[in-house]
PDB file of C-alpha atoms in Angstrom:
ATOM      1  CA  MET A   1       0.000   0.000   0.000  1.00 63.00           C
ATOM      2  CA  TRP A   2       2.814   2.412   0.852  1.00 65.00           C
ATOM      3  CA  GLY A   3       4.311   1.682  -2.534  1.00 69.00           C
ATOM      4  CA  LYS A   4       1.140   2.916  -4.294  1.00 69.00           C
ATOM      5  CA  VAL A   5       1.029   6.071  -2.139  1.00 66.00           C
ATOM      6  CA  ILE A   6       4.686   6.830  -2.920  1.00 70.00           C
ATOM      7  CA  LYS A   7       4.063   6.296  -6.661  1.00 66.00           C
ATOM      8  CA  ILE A   8       1.049   8.639  -6.580  1.00 69.00           C
ATOM      9  CA  LEU A   9       3.014  11.288  -4.670  1.00 64.00           C
ATOM     10  CA  LEU A  10       5.932  11.000  -7.118  1.00 64.00           C
ATOM     11  CA  LEU A  11       3.526  11.279 -10.045  1.00 61.00           C
ATOM     12  CA  LEU A  12       1.849  14.370  -8.566  1.00 61.00           C
ATOM     13  CA  SER A  13       5.200  16.014  -7.821  1.00 62.00           C
ATOM     14  CA  CYS A  14       6.382  15.331 -11.413  1.00 55.00           C
ATOM     15  CA  ILE A  15       3.170  16.788 -12.814  1.00 58.00           C
ATOM     16  CA  ASN A  16       3.605  19.842 -10.597  1.00 56.00           C
ATOM     17  CA  LEU A  17       7.281  20.140 -11.606  1.00 51.00           C
ATOM     18  CA  PHE A  18       6.533  20.086 -15.346  1.00 54.00           C
ATOM     19  CA  ALA A  19       3.269  22.022 -15.245  1.00 54.00           C
ATOM     20  CA  LYS A  20       3.581  25.548 -16.570  1.00 54.00           C
ATOM     21  CA  THR A  21       1.704  28.444 -15.093  1.00 56.00           C
ATOM     22  CA  TYR A  22       0.726  31.347 -17.285  1.00 53.00           C
ATOM     23  CA  GLU A  23      -0.188  34.795 -16.173  1.00 59.00           C
ATOM     24  CA  ILE A  24      -2.370  36.584 -18.675  1.00 55.00           C
ATOM     25  CA  SER A  25      -1.757  40.302 -18.747  1.00 58.00           C
ATOM     26  CA  GLU A  26      -4.061  43.002 -20.083  1.00 58.00           C
ATOM     27  CA  ASP A  27      -1.713  43.444 -23.064  1.00 56.00           C
ATOM     28  CA  ASP A  28      -2.128  39.773 -24.033  1.00 53.00           C
ATOM     29  CA  ILE A  29      -5.889  40.165 -24.006  1.00 52.00           C
ATOM     30  CA  LYS A  30      -5.694  43.362 -26.084  1.00 54.00           C
ATOM     31  CA  ILE A  31      -3.374  41.769 -28.678  1.00 50.00           C
ATOM     32  CA  LYS A  32      -5.746  38.853 -29.129  1.00 54.00           C
ATOM     33  CA  SER A  33      -8.661  41.245 -29.549  1.00 56.00           C
ATOM     34  CA  ILE A  34      -7.051  43.228 -32.406  1.00 64.00           C
ATOM     35  CA  LYS A  35      -9.442  42.494 -35.190  1.00 75.00           C
ATOM     36  CA  HIS A  36     -10.393  44.642 -38.131  1.00 80.00           C
ATOM     37  CA  GLN A  37     -11.293  44.547 -41.782  1.00 87.00           C
ATOM     38  CA  PHE A  38     -11.407  47.154 -44.503  1.00 89.00           C
ATOM     39  CA  THR A  39     -11.879  47.638 -48.223  1.00 92.00           C
ATOM     40  CA  TYR A  40      -9.157  49.562 -50.028  1.00 94.00           C
ATOM     41  CA  ILE A  41      -8.075  51.048 -53.316  1.00 95.00           C
ATOM     42  CA  ARG A  42      -4.395  50.792 -54.236  1.00 94.00           C
ATOM     43  CA  LEU A  43      -2.472  53.059 -56.634  1.00 95.00           C
ATOM     44  CA  GLY A  44       1.132  52.654 -57.616  1.00 93.00           C
ATOM     45  CA  VAL A  45       3.779  52.194 -60.232  1.00 92.00           C
ATOM     46  CA  GLY A  46       5.517  49.039 -61.384  1.00 87.00           C
ATOM     47  CA  THR A  47       7.353  47.309 -64.175  1.00 83.00           C
ATOM     48  CA  SER A  48       7.798  43.946 -65.843  1.00 76.00           C
ATOM     49  CA  PHE A  49      11.374  42.704 -66.158  1.00 70.00           C
ATOM     50  CA  ASN A  50      10.326  40.539 -69.096  1.00 65.00           C
ATOM     51  CA  ASN A  51      10.875  43.450 -71.433  1.00 63.00           C
ATOM     52  CA  THR A  52      14.362  44.308 -72.696  1.00 62.00           C
ATOM     53  CA  THR A  53      13.906  47.867 -71.442  1.00 66.00           C
ATOM     54  CA  PRO A  54      11.645  47.834 -68.363  1.00 70.00           C
ATOM     55  CA  GLN A  55       9.347  50.852 -68.286  1.00 76.00           C
ATOM     56  CA  ALA A  56       7.327  52.305 -65.431  1.00 83.00           C
ATOM     57  CA  MET A  57       3.614  51.504 -65.673  1.00 86.00           C
ATOM     58  CA  PRO A  58       0.759  52.774 -63.476  1.00 89.00           C
ATOM     59  CA  SER A  59      -1.003  50.174 -61.338  1.00 90.00           C
ATOM     60  CA  LEU A  60      -4.439  49.987 -59.783  1.00 92.00           C
ATOM     61  CA  GLY A  61      -5.923  47.544 -57.272  1.00 94.00           C
ATOM     62  CA  LEU A  62      -9.127  47.025 -55.325  1.00 96.00           C
ATOM     63  CA  GLY A  63      -9.237  44.695 -52.345  1.00 96.00           C
ATOM     64  CA  LYS A  64     -10.474  43.633 -48.936  1.00 95.00           C
ATOM     65  CA  ARG A  65      -8.198  42.973 -45.965  1.00 93.00           C
ATOM     66  CA  TYR A  66      -9.056  41.009 -42.811  1.00 93.00           C
ATOM     67  CA  GLN A  67      -6.801  40.992 -39.751  1.00 89.00           C
ATOM     68  CA  TYR A  68      -6.891  39.136 -36.457  1.00 89.00           C
ATOM     69  CA  SER A  69      -3.950  39.836 -34.170  1.00 85.00           C
ATOM     70  CA  HIS A  70      -0.698  38.988 -36.018  1.00 89.00           C
ATOM     71  CA  VAL A  71      -2.327  37.282 -39.029  1.00 94.00           C
ATOM     72  CA  GLY A  72      -4.417  38.571 -41.929  1.00 93.00           C
ATOM     73  CA  ILE A  73      -5.829  37.726 -45.333  1.00 95.00           C
ATOM     74  CA  ASP A  74      -5.827  40.083 -48.307  1.00 96.00           C
ATOM     75  CA  LEU A  75      -8.093  39.445 -51.313  1.00 96.00           C
ATOM     76  CA  SER A  76      -7.682  41.738 -54.317  1.00 96.00           C
ATOM     77  CA  VAL A  77      -7.922  42.387 -58.035  1.00 95.00           C
ATOM     78  CA  ASN A  78      -4.897  44.149 -59.583  1.00 92.00           C
ATOM     79  CA  TRP A  79      -4.127  45.742 -62.929  1.00 88.00           C
ATOM     80  CA  MET A  80      -0.919  47.298 -64.224  1.00 87.00           C
ATOM     81  CA  ALA A  81      -0.600  48.503 -67.794  1.00 83.00           C
ATOM     82  CA  LYS A  82       1.348  50.867 -69.966  1.00 76.00           C
ATOM     83  CA  SER A  83      -2.027  52.304 -70.932  1.00 67.00           C
ATOM     84  CA  PHE A  84      -5.454  51.677 -69.411  1.00 60.00           C
ATOM     85  CA  LYS A  85      -6.987  51.798 -72.899  1.00 60.00           C
ATOM     86  CA  THR A  86      -8.540  48.627 -74.260  1.00 52.00           C
ATOM     87  CA  GLY A  87      -6.063  46.665 -76.321  1.00 52.00           C
ATOM     88  CA  SER A  88      -2.919  47.760 -74.460  1.00 52.00           C
ATOM     89  CA  ASN A  89      -0.289  45.146 -75.288  1.00 67.00           C
ATOM     90  CA  GLU A  90       1.851  45.402 -72.144  1.00 74.00           C
ATOM     91  CA  TYR A  91       0.067  44.585 -68.912  1.00 76.00           C
ATOM     92  CA  TYR A  92      -0.219  42.503 -65.738  1.00 82.00           C
ATOM     93  CA  PHE A  93      -3.619  41.486 -64.370  1.00 82.00           C
ATOM     94  CA  SER A  94      -4.499  39.226 -61.430  1.00 89.00           C
ATOM     95  CA  ILE A  95      -7.880  38.032 -60.206  1.00 88.00           C
ATOM     96  CA  PRO A  96      -8.084  36.954 -57.474  1.00 91.00           C
ATOM     97  CA  LYS A  97      -4.872  37.638 -55.607  1.00 93.00           C
ATOM     98  CA  ILE A  98      -4.984  35.900 -52.212  1.00 95.00           C
ATOM     99  CA  LEU A  99      -2.301  36.772 -49.668  1.00 96.00           C
ATOM    100  CA  LEU A 100      -1.682  35.424 -46.181  1.00 96.00           C
ATOM    101  CA  LEU A 101      -0.296  38.363 -44.182  1.00 95.00           C
ATOM    102  CA  PHE A 102       1.813  38.414 -41.026  1.00 95.00           C
ATOM    103  CA  PHE A 103       1.878  41.625 -38.948  1.00 92.00           C
ATOM    104  CA  ILE A 104       5.086  42.074 -36.954  1.00 90.00           C
ATOM    105  CA  THR A 105       3.820  44.944 -34.788  1.00 84.00           C
ATOM    106  CA  PRO A 106      -0.009  44.805 -34.875  1.00 81.00           C
ATOM    107  CA  ARG A 107      -0.524  47.201 -31.946  1.00 77.00           C
ATOM    108  CA  SER A 108       1.679  50.072 -33.142  1.00 80.00           C
ATOM    109  CA  THR A 109       0.523  53.064 -35.183  1.00 83.00           C
ATOM    110  CA  ALA A 110       2.666  51.831 -38.075  1.00 87.00           C
ATOM    111  CA  SER A 111       2.403  48.047 -38.381  1.00 88.00           C
ATOM    112  CA  ILE A 112       4.997  46.286 -40.551  1.00 92.00           C
ATOM    113  CA  TYR A 113       3.702  43.283 -42.483  1.00 95.00           C
ATOM    114  CA  PHE A 114       4.786  40.716 -45.062  1.00 96.00           C
ATOM    115  CA  GLY A 115       2.892  38.030 -46.907  1.00 96.00           C
ATOM    116  CA  PHE A 116       2.666  35.573 -49.763  1.00 96.00           C
ATOM    117  CA  GLY A 117       0.100  33.616 -51.722  1.00 96.00           C
ATOM    118  CA  PRO A 118      -1.211  32.648 -55.150  1.00 96.00           C
ATOM    119  CA  SER A 119      -3.110  34.498 -57.842  1.00 94.00           C
ATOM    120  CA  TYR A 120      -4.475  33.705 -61.252  1.00 94.00           C
ATOM    121  CA  GLY A 121      -3.211  36.224 -63.742  1.00 90.00           C
ATOM    122  CA  TRP A 122      -1.964  37.419 -67.094  1.00 86.00           C
ATOM    123  CA  ILE A 123       1.356  38.994 -68.065  1.00 83.00           C
ATOM    124  CA  THR A 124       2.094  40.247 -71.569  1.00 80.00           C
ATOM    125  CA  THR A 125       4.980  42.123 -73.134  1.00 77.00           C
ATOM    126  CA  PRO A 126       4.728  43.795 -76.529  1.00 69.00           C
ATOM    127  CA  GLN A 127       6.421  43.007 -79.792  1.00 63.00           C
ATOM    128  CA  LYS A 128       9.413  45.262 -80.464  1.00 62.00           C
ATOM    129  CA  GLY A 129      10.303  46.115 -84.020  1.00 57.00           C
ATOM    130  CA  SER A 130       9.627  44.290 -87.250  1.00 59.00           C
ATOM    131  CA  PRO A 131      10.272  40.547 -87.741  1.00 57.00           C
ATOM    132  CA  LEU A 132      12.898  41.532 -90.324  1.00 62.00           C
ATOM    133  CA  ASP A 133      14.884  43.662 -87.839  1.00 61.00           C
ATOM    134  CA  ALA A 134      17.989  42.236 -86.155  1.00 59.00           C
ATOM    135  CA  ASN A 135      16.715  43.457 -82.750  1.00 62.00           C
ATOM    136  CA  PHE A 136      13.189  42.051 -83.186  1.00 54.00           C
ATOM    137  CA  ILE A 137      11.504  40.860 -79.984  1.00 59.00           C
ATOM    138  CA  GLU A 138       8.380  38.758 -80.266  1.00 62.00           C
ATOM    139  CA  GLU A 139       5.335  39.408 -78.096  1.00 70.00           C
ATOM    140  CA  LYS A 140       5.281  37.241 -74.943  1.00 77.00           C
ATOM    141  CA  ARG A 141       2.133  36.114 -73.129  1.00 79.00           C
ATOM    142  CA  PHE A 142       1.545  34.186 -69.913  1.00 82.00           C
ATOM    143  CA  ARG A 143      -1.769  33.140 -68.362  1.00 85.00           C
ATOM    144  CA  GLY A 144      -1.817  30.969 -65.264  1.00 89.00           C
ATOM    145  CA  ILE A 145      -0.899  30.760 -61.601  1.00 91.00           C
ATOM    146  CA  LEU A 146       1.434  33.389 -60.175  1.00 92.00           C
ATOM    147  CA  ILE A 147       3.164  33.283 -56.807  1.00 94.00           C
ATOM    148  CA  GLU A 148       2.809  36.640 -55.049  1.00 95.00           C
ATOM    149  CA  GLY A 149       4.842  38.294 -52.308  1.00 96.00           C
ATOM    150  CA  THR A 150       4.373  41.554 -50.430  1.00 96.00           C
ATOM    151  CA  LEU A 151       6.185  43.685 -47.861  1.00 96.00           C
ATOM    152  CA  GLY A 152       4.696  46.842 -46.424  1.00 95.00           C
ATOM    153  CA  ILE A 153       3.669  49.054 -43.572  1.00 94.00           C
ATOM    154  CA  GLU A 154       0.069  49.685 -42.507  1.00 91.00           C
ATOM    155  CA  ILE A 155      -0.357  53.194 -41.122  1.00 88.00           C
ATOM    156  CA  ALA A 156      -2.875  53.959 -38.341  1.00 76.00           C
ATOM    157  CA  PRO A 157      -4.319  50.415 -38.241  1.00 62.00           C
ATOM    158  CA  LYS A 158      -6.463  51.210 -35.175  1.00 66.00           C
ATOM    159  CA  HIS A 159      -8.119  54.324 -36.664  1.00 70.00           C
ATOM    160  CA  SER A 160     -11.061  54.677 -39.010  1.00 73.00           C
ATOM    161  CA  VAL A 161      -8.824  56.074 -41.784  1.00 78.00           C
ATOM    162  CA  LYS A 162      -6.204  53.457 -42.630  1.00 83.00           C
ATOM    163  CA  SER A 163      -3.553  53.429 -45.321  1.00 91.00           C
ATOM    164  CA  PHE A 164      -0.575  51.351 -46.321  1.00 94.00           C
ATOM    165  CA  VAL A 165       2.559  51.551 -48.414  1.00 95.00           C
ATOM    166  CA  GLY A 166       3.882  48.366 -49.938  1.00 95.00           C
ATOM    167  CA  PHE A 167       6.133  46.590 -52.385  1.00 95.00           C
ATOM    168  CA  ASP A 168       4.726  43.622 -54.343  1.00 95.00           C
ATOM    169  CA  ILE A 169       6.326  40.994 -56.549  1.00 92.00           C
ATOM    170  CA  SER A 170       4.539  38.550 -58.878  1.00 91.00           C
ATOM    171  CA  TYR A 171       6.329  35.581 -60.400  1.00 89.00           C
ATOM    172  CA  PRO A 172       4.881  33.232 -63.063  1.00 87.00           C
ATOM    173  CA  LEU A 173       4.623  29.731 -61.603  1.00 85.00           C
ATOM    174  CA  ALA A 174       2.400  27.422 -63.682  1.00 80.00           C
ATOM    175  CA  ALA A 175       1.064  28.352 -67.112  1.00 76.00           C
ATOM    176  CA  ALA A 176      -2.390  27.478 -68.386  1.00 73.00           C
ATOM    177  CA  SER A 177      -1.227  28.979 -71.686  1.00 71.00           C
ATOM    178  CA  GLU A 178       1.831  30.889 -72.846  1.00 70.00           C
ATOM    179  CA  THR A 179       3.759  31.827 -75.950  1.00 68.00           C
ATOM    180  CA  GLU A 180       6.739  29.799 -77.106  1.00 62.00           C
ATOM    181  CA  ASP A 181       9.057  32.579 -75.920  1.00 63.00           C
ATOM    182  CA  LYS A 182       8.255  32.201 -72.221  1.00 74.00           C
ATOM    183  CA  ILE A 183       7.853  34.861 -69.548  1.00 73.00           C
ATOM    184  CA  LYS A 184      10.417  33.966 -66.875  1.00 77.00           C
ATOM    185  CA  LYS A 185      10.920  37.153 -64.871  1.00 80.00           C
ATOM    186  CA  PRO A 186       8.826  38.855 -62.194  1.00 84.00           C
ATOM    187  CA  VAL A 187       6.551  41.860 -62.233  1.00 86.00           C
ATOM    188  CA  VAL A 188       7.198  44.307 -59.370  1.00 89.00           C
ATOM    189  CA  SER A 189       5.303  47.328 -58.076  1.00 92.00           C
ATOM    190  CA  GLY A 190       5.377  49.892 -55.316  1.00 94.00           C
ATOM    191  CA  ASN A 191       1.994  51.117 -54.163  1.00 94.00           C
ATOM    192  CA  PHE A 192      -0.045  53.205 -51.754  1.00 95.00           C
ATOM    193  CA  GLY A 193      -3.432  52.047 -50.507  1.00 93.00           C
ATOM    194  CA  ILE A 194      -6.188  53.834 -48.637  1.00 91.00           C
ATOM    195  CA  ALA A 195      -9.156  52.247 -46.874  1.00 88.00           C
ATOM    196  CA  PHE A 196     -12.746  53.332 -47.308  1.00 80.00           C
TER     197      PHE A 196
END
């Protein structure tokens, strides 16, 4: 009988030795309760490195961002083109772009974030010159899955007026269709977004 009592006491002391006690502070509760969502419009400038001479192109995006504590999801539609006229032959378009975001400092007035995810999109670069020219470059087209990355800073995340500044990169991953001369380089953009 004493053997069983000693075993039970040893077991209880081991459980007590390895048990961890946590004190929950007010800050922990506040961090867990950081939760917001907003719709935004994004304006910026970017370029495609698939062209022999990369040129700056305006970009436009519309999206919705959800955040809970240190993690968020960003869903958006994005367009970047040399010209927003129909028939422009140099552009990048993604619908939808889905990013998983990680906020490094979610409680500060300027929260740094980074993220990654997939999108379905199109990238095209125009034909340069005539087929008879020595420097002729054929038009390139890609349609398929892109891998997306972002790095930015969200300004005033706890206020009703929110904005962010970011840098995005889109890289062609798996083509549903593409030209023989493949698109192998990324599309990059810097942008400013404001919530409404």
